[in-house]
XYZ file of C-alpha atoms in Angstrom:
132
model
C -17.500 235.645 60.210
C -18.982 234.065 63.290
C -17.480 237.272 64.703
C -18.817 239.764 62.763
C -22.356 238.166 63.457
C -22.483 240.253 66.873
C -20.887 243.446 65.145
C -23.540 246.400 65.978
C -23.646 247.694 62.070
C -26.833 245.561 60.330
C -25.191 245.444 57.291
C -22.347 243.897 58.146
C -24.051 241.168 60.146
C -26.461 240.521 57.242
C -23.656 239.832 55.072
C -21.391 237.501 57.449
C -24.745 235.600 58.046
C -25.346 234.898 54.954
C -22.014 234.225 54.033
C -22.059 231.467 56.206
C -25.220 229.641 55.004
C -23.626 230.525 51.218
C -20.254 228.822 52.342
C -22.457 225.516 52.852
C -21.550 222.217 55.437
C -17.956 223.637 55.801
C -19.386 226.384 58.420
C -21.262 223.592 60.617
C -18.985 224.942 63.566
C -21.009 228.433 63.090
C -24.178 226.514 63.903
C -24.682 226.963 67.658
C -24.150 231.294 66.343
C -26.703 230.583 63.808
C -29.587 228.803 65.958
C -28.835 231.902 68.639
C -29.481 234.066 66.087
C -33.068 232.255 65.264
C -33.923 234.533 68.736
C -32.504 237.881 67.455
C -34.802 240.667 68.166
C -34.279 241.835 64.390
C -36.881 239.883 62.193
C -34.228 240.381 59.257
C -31.462 238.862 61.118
C -33.977 235.961 62.490
C -34.435 235.437 58.713
C -31.350 235.460 57.286
C -29.818 232.896 60.000
C -32.618 230.677 59.219
C -31.250 230.793 55.365
C -28.092 230.417 56.439
C -29.020 227.105 58.679
C -30.542 225.784 55.608
C -27.799 226.475 53.413
C -25.407 224.515 55.455
C -27.703 221.564 55.198
C -27.565 218.708 57.294
C -24.470 220.189 58.784
C -27.678 222.132 61.052
C -29.756 219.632 61.835
C -29.562 220.648 65.457
C -31.290 223.532 64.394
C -34.218 221.578 63.717
C -36.278 221.884 66.504
C -35.713 226.292 66.885
C -37.059 226.271 63.471
C -40.583 224.552 63.654
C -41.992 227.199 65.118
C -41.144 229.428 62.987
C -43.872 227.871 60.739
C -45.819 229.101 63.186
C -45.389 233.296 62.664
C -47.637 235.452 61.699
C -45.170 237.149 59.399
C -45.290 235.015 55.807
C -41.752 235.894 54.864
C -40.273 233.837 58.470
C -42.494 231.189 57.812
C -41.671 231.146 54.084
C -37.825 231.151 54.672
C -38.344 228.295 57.598
C -39.743 226.123 55.519
C -36.880 226.564 52.607
C -34.415 226.255 55.661
C -35.422 222.650 56.785
C -35.743 221.543 53.218
C -32.020 222.453 52.555
C -31.686 220.588 56.077
C -33.251 217.359 53.953
C -33.550 213.687 56.063
C -33.038 214.949 59.360
C -35.557 217.400 59.522
C -37.793 214.432 59.439
C -39.398 215.789 62.859
C -40.577 218.834 61.056
C -42.825 216.896 58.886
C -46.034 217.449 60.802
C -45.542 220.905 61.051
C -44.275 221.263 56.732
C -48.007 219.481 56.193
C -50.204 221.993 58.236
C -48.105 224.271 56.214
C -49.564 222.924 53.012
C -52.607 224.975 53.822
C -50.708 228.301 54.608
C -52.728 231.450 53.239
C -50.400 232.022 51.575
C -49.098 230.260 48.511
C -45.460 230.941 48.758
C -45.143 229.261 52.355
C -47.097 226.509 50.381
C -45.063 225.609 47.837
C -41.902 225.923 50.031
C -43.595 223.475 52.514
C -44.151 221.265 49.684
C -40.486 221.511 48.292
C -39.406 220.720 52.054
C -41.606 218.170 52.342
C -40.428 216.555 49.220
C -36.474 217.126 50.161
C -36.748 215.499 53.615
C -38.555 212.504 51.798
C -35.729 211.810 49.654
C -32.731 209.702 50.518
C -29.266 210.365 50.046
C -29.282 209.312 46.402
C -32.092 211.704 45.438
C -34.516 208.606 45.305
C -37.780 209.412 47.685
C -37.902 206.988 50.911
C -40.435 204.596 51.356
């Protein structure tokens, strides 16, 4: 699947990237490739890569510094997906809390809701309880 993320065909790339996210933590070896795809010139690739990183979860913690700037994108969809990805990474994305807190004032309700959900997931400990 990692090799397919570099194919010329857009549909093949999107399918491969999305599949990596659906595999979850077992796709941790794809994290470096997915981080690189956050800078792809095609926004759909960027967003799908961000979503896949969130699907991989805590194993994608190295992506957090690259996801935070996406919360300031002019595009609401990008901001929404970045917030969701950070929430998927969970407590290891704690450094994103200031940016997610700022996103609680986003003009788009969907972004505000995604930021609130991400904050809740980041503040949860491994047993699902809120951290102090």
